[in-house]
PDB file of C-alpha atoms in Angstrom:
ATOM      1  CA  UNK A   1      18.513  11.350 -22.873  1.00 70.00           C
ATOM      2  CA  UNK A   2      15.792   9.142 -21.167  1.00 86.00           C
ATOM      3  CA  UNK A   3      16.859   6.476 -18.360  1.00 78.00           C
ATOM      4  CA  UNK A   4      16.933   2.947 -19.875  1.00 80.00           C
ATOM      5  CA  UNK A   5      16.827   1.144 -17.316  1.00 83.00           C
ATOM      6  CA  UNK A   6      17.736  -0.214 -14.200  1.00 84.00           C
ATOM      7  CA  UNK A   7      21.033  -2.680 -14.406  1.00 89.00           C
ATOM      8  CA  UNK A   8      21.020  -4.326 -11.151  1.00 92.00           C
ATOM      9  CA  UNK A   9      21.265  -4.137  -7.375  1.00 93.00           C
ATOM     10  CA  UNK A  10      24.153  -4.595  -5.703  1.00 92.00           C
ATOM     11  CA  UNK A  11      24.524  -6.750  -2.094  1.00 93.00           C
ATOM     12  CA  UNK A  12      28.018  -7.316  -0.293  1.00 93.00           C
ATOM     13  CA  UNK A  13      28.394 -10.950   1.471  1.00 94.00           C
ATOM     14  CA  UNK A  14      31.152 -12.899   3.030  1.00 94.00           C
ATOM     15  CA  UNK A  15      29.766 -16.500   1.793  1.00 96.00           C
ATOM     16  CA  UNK A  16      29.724 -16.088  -1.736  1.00 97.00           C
ATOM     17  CA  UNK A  17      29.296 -19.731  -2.476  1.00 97.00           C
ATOM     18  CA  UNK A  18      26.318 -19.946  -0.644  1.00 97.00           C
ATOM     19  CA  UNK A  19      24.709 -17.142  -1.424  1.00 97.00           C
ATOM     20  CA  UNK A  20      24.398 -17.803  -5.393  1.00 98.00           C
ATOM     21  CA  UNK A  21      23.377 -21.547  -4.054  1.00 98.00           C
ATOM     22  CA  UNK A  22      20.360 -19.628  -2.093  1.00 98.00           C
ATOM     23  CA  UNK A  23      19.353 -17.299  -5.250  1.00 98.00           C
ATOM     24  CA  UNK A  24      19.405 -20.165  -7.238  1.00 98.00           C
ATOM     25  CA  UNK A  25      17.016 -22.065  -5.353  1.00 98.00           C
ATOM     26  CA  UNK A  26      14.627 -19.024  -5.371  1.00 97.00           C
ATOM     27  CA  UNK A  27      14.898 -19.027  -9.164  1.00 98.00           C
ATOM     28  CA  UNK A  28      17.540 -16.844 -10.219  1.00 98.00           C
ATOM     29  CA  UNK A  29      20.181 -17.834 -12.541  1.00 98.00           C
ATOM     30  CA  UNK A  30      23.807 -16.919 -12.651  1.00 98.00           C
ATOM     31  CA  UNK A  31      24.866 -14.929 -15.269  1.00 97.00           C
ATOM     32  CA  UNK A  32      28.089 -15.080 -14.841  1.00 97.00           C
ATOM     33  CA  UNK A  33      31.517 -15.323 -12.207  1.00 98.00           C
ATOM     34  CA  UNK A  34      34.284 -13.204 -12.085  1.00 96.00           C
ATOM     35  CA  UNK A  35      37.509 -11.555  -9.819  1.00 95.00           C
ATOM     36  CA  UNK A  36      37.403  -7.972  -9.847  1.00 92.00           C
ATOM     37  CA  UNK A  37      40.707  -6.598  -9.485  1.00 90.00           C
ATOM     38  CA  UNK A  38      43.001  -3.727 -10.047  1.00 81.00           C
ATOM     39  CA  UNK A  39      43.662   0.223  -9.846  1.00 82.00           C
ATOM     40  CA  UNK A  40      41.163   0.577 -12.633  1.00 85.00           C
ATOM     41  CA  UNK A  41      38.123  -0.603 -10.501  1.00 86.00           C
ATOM     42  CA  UNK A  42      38.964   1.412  -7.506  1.00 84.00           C
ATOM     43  CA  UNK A  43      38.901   4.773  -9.519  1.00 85.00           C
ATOM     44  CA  UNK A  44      35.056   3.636  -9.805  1.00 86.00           C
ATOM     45  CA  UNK A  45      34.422   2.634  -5.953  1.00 87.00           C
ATOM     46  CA  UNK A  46      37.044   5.149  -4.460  1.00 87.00           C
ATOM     47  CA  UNK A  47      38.348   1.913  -2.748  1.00 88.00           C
ATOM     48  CA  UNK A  48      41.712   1.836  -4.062  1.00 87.00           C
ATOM     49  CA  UNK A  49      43.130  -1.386  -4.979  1.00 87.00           C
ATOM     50  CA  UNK A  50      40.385  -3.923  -4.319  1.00 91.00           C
ATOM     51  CA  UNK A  51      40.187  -7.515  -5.040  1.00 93.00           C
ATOM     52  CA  UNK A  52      36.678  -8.847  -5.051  1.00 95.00           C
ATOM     53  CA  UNK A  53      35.036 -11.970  -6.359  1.00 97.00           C
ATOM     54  CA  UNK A  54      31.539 -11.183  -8.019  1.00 97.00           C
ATOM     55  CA  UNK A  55      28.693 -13.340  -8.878  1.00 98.00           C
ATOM     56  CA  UNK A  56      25.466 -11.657 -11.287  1.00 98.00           C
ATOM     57  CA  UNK A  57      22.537 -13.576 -10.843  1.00 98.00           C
ATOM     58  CA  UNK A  58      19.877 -12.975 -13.643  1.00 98.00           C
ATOM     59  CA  UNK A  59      15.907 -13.475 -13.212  1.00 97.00           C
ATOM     60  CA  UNK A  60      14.026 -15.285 -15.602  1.00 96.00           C
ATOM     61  CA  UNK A  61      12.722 -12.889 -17.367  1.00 96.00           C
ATOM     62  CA  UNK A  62      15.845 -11.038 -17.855  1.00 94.00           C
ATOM     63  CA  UNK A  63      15.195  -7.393 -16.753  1.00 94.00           C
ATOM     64  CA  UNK A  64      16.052  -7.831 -13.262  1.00 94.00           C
ATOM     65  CA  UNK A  65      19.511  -8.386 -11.759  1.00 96.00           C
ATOM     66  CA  UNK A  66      21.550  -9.343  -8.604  1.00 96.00           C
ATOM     67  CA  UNK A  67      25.476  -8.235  -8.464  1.00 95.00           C
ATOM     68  CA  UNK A  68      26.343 -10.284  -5.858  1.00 96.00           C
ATOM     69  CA  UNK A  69      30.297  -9.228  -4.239  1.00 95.00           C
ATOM     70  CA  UNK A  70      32.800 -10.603  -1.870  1.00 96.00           C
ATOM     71  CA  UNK A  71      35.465  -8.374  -1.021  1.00 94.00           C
ATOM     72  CA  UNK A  72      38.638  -9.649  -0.416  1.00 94.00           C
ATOM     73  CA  UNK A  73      40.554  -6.491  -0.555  1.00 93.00           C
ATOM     74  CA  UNK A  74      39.818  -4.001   1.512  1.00 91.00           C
ATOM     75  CA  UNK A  75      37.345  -6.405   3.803  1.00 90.00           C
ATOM     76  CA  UNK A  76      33.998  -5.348   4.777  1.00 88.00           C
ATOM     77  CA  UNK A  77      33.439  -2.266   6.609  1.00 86.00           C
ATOM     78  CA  UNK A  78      29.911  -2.229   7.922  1.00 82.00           C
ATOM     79  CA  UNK A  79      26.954  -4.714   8.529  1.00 83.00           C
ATOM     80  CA  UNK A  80      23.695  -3.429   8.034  1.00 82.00           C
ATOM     81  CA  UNK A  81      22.105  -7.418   7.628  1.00 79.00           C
ATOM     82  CA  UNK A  82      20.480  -7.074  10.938  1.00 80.00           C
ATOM     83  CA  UNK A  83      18.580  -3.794  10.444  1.00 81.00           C
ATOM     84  CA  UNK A  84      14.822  -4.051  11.008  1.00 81.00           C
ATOM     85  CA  UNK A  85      12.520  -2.810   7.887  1.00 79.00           C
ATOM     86  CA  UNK A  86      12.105   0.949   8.600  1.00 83.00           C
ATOM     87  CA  UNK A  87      15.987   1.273   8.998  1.00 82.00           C
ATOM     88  CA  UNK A  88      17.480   4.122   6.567  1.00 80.00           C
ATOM     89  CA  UNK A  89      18.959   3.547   3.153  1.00 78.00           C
ATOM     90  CA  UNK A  90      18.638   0.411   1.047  1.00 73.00           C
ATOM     91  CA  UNK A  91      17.624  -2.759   2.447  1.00 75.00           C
ATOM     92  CA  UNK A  92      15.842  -5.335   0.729  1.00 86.00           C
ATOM     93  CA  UNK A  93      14.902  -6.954  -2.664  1.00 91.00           C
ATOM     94  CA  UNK A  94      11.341  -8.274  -3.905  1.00 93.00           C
ATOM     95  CA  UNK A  95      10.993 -10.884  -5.674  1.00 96.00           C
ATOM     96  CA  UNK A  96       7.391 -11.921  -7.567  1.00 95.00           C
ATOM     97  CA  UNK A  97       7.115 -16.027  -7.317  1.00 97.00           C
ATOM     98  CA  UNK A  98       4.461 -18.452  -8.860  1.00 96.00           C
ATOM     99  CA  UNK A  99       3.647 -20.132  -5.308  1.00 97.00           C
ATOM    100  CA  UNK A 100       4.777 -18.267  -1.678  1.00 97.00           C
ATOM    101  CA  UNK A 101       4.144 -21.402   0.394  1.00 98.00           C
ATOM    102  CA  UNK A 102       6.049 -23.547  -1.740  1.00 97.00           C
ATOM    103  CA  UNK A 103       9.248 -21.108  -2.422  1.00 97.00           C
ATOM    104  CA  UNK A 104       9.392 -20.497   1.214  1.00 97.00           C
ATOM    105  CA  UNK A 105       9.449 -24.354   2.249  1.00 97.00           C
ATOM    106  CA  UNK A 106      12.159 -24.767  -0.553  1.00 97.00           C
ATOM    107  CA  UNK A 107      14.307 -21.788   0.930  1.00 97.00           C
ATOM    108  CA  UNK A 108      13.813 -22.753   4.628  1.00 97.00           C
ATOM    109  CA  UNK A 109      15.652 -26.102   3.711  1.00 96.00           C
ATOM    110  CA  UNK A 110      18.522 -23.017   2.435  1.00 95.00           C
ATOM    111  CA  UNK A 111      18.323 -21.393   5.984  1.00 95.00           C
ATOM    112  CA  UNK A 112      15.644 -18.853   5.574  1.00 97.00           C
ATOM    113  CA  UNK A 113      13.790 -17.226   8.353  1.00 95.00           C
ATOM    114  CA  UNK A 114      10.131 -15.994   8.071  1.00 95.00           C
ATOM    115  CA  UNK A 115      10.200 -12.433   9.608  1.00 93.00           C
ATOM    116  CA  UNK A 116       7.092 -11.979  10.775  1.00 92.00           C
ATOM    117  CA  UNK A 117       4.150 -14.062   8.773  1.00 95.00           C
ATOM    118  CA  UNK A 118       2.636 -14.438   5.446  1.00 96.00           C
ATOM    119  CA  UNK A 119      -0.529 -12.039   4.668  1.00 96.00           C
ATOM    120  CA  UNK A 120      -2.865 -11.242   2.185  1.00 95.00           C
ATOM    121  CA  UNK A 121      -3.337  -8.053   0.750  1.00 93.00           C
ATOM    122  CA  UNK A 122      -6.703  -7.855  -0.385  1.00 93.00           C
ATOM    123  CA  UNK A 123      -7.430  -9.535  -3.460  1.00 94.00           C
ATOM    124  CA  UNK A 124      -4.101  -9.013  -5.236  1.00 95.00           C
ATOM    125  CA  UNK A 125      -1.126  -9.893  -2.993  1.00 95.00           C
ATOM    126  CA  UNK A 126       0.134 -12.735  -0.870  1.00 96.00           C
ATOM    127  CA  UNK A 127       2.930 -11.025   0.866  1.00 96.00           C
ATOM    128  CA  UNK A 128       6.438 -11.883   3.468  1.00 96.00           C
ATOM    129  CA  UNK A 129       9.786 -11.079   4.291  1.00 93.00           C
ATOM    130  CA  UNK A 130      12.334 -13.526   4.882  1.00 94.00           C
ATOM    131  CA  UNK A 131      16.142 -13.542   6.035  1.00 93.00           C
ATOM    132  CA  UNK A 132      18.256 -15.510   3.717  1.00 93.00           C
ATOM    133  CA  UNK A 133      21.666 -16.006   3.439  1.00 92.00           C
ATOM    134  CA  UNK A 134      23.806 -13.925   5.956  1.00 90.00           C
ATOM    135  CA  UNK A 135      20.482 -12.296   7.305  1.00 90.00           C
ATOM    136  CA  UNK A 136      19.286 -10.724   4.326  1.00 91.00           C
ATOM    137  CA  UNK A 137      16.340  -8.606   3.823  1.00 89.00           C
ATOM    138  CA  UNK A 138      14.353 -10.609   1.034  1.00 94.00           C
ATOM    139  CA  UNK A 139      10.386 -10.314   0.380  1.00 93.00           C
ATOM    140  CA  UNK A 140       8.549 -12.352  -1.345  1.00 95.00           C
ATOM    141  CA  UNK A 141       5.063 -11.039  -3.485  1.00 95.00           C
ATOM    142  CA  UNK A 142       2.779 -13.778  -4.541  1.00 97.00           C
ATOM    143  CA  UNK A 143       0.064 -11.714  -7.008  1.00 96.00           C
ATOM    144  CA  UNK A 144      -3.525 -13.372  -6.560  1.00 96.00           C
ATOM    145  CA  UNK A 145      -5.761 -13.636 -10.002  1.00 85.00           C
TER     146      UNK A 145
END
């Protein structure tokens, strides 16, 4: 059997609230809320008992997904928000937007950081990283036509 597709991408937070508040502002919407709890889900995460509060944030097109989760039980066990671009393992999301100068002054007013600047890529891309909510890794493609 082929691969369908790809469901979504998880992230771990501490403000949940604000988080979805941020992704909505860059365009996202949320799919849905819910409390994640029980011996059930652990047998999935090898956590155990875990109580965590989840947030999926759709894009507008529908094909591309956000799982956002707090965990309540057990907490948090590493931080990885801080790492620089070449660190190891997973670490940021891209997100395609109409107009790069005007989603970044919209998610500045949200807290967001520019990391370094704004540059073209020949012809095709306008291209940045940001830090949003909690210091994550988010970059931004604007495609040129």
């Amino acid at each position: 059997m082929a691969l369908k597709r790809m469901d979504n991408i998880g992230i771990v937070v501490d403000d949940l609230g604000e988080t979805i508040d941020f992704f909505l502002e860059l365009g996202l919407e949320l799919e849905g809320r819910a409390t994640i709890e029980g011996e059930w889900s652990g047998r999935v995460t090898g956590l155990g008992d875990q109580h965590v509060e989840v947030a999926m944030m759709r894009t507008p097109d529908g094909h591309g997904r956000l799982e956002l989760s707090r965990f309540l039980t057990p907490p948090a066990v590493a931080d990885h928000r801080n790492a620089p671009v070449n660190a190891l393992g997973y670490l940021r999301v891209m997100f395609a937007v109409d107009d790069i100068d005007d989603t970044l002054e919209r998610l500045r007013k949200r807290g967001a950081q520019l990391v370094g600047e704004v540059v073209q890529y020949k012809d095709v891309y306008r291209l940045c990283y940001i830090r949003g909510p909690e210091g994550l890794l988010i970059g931004l493609a604007q495609e040129l036509s």
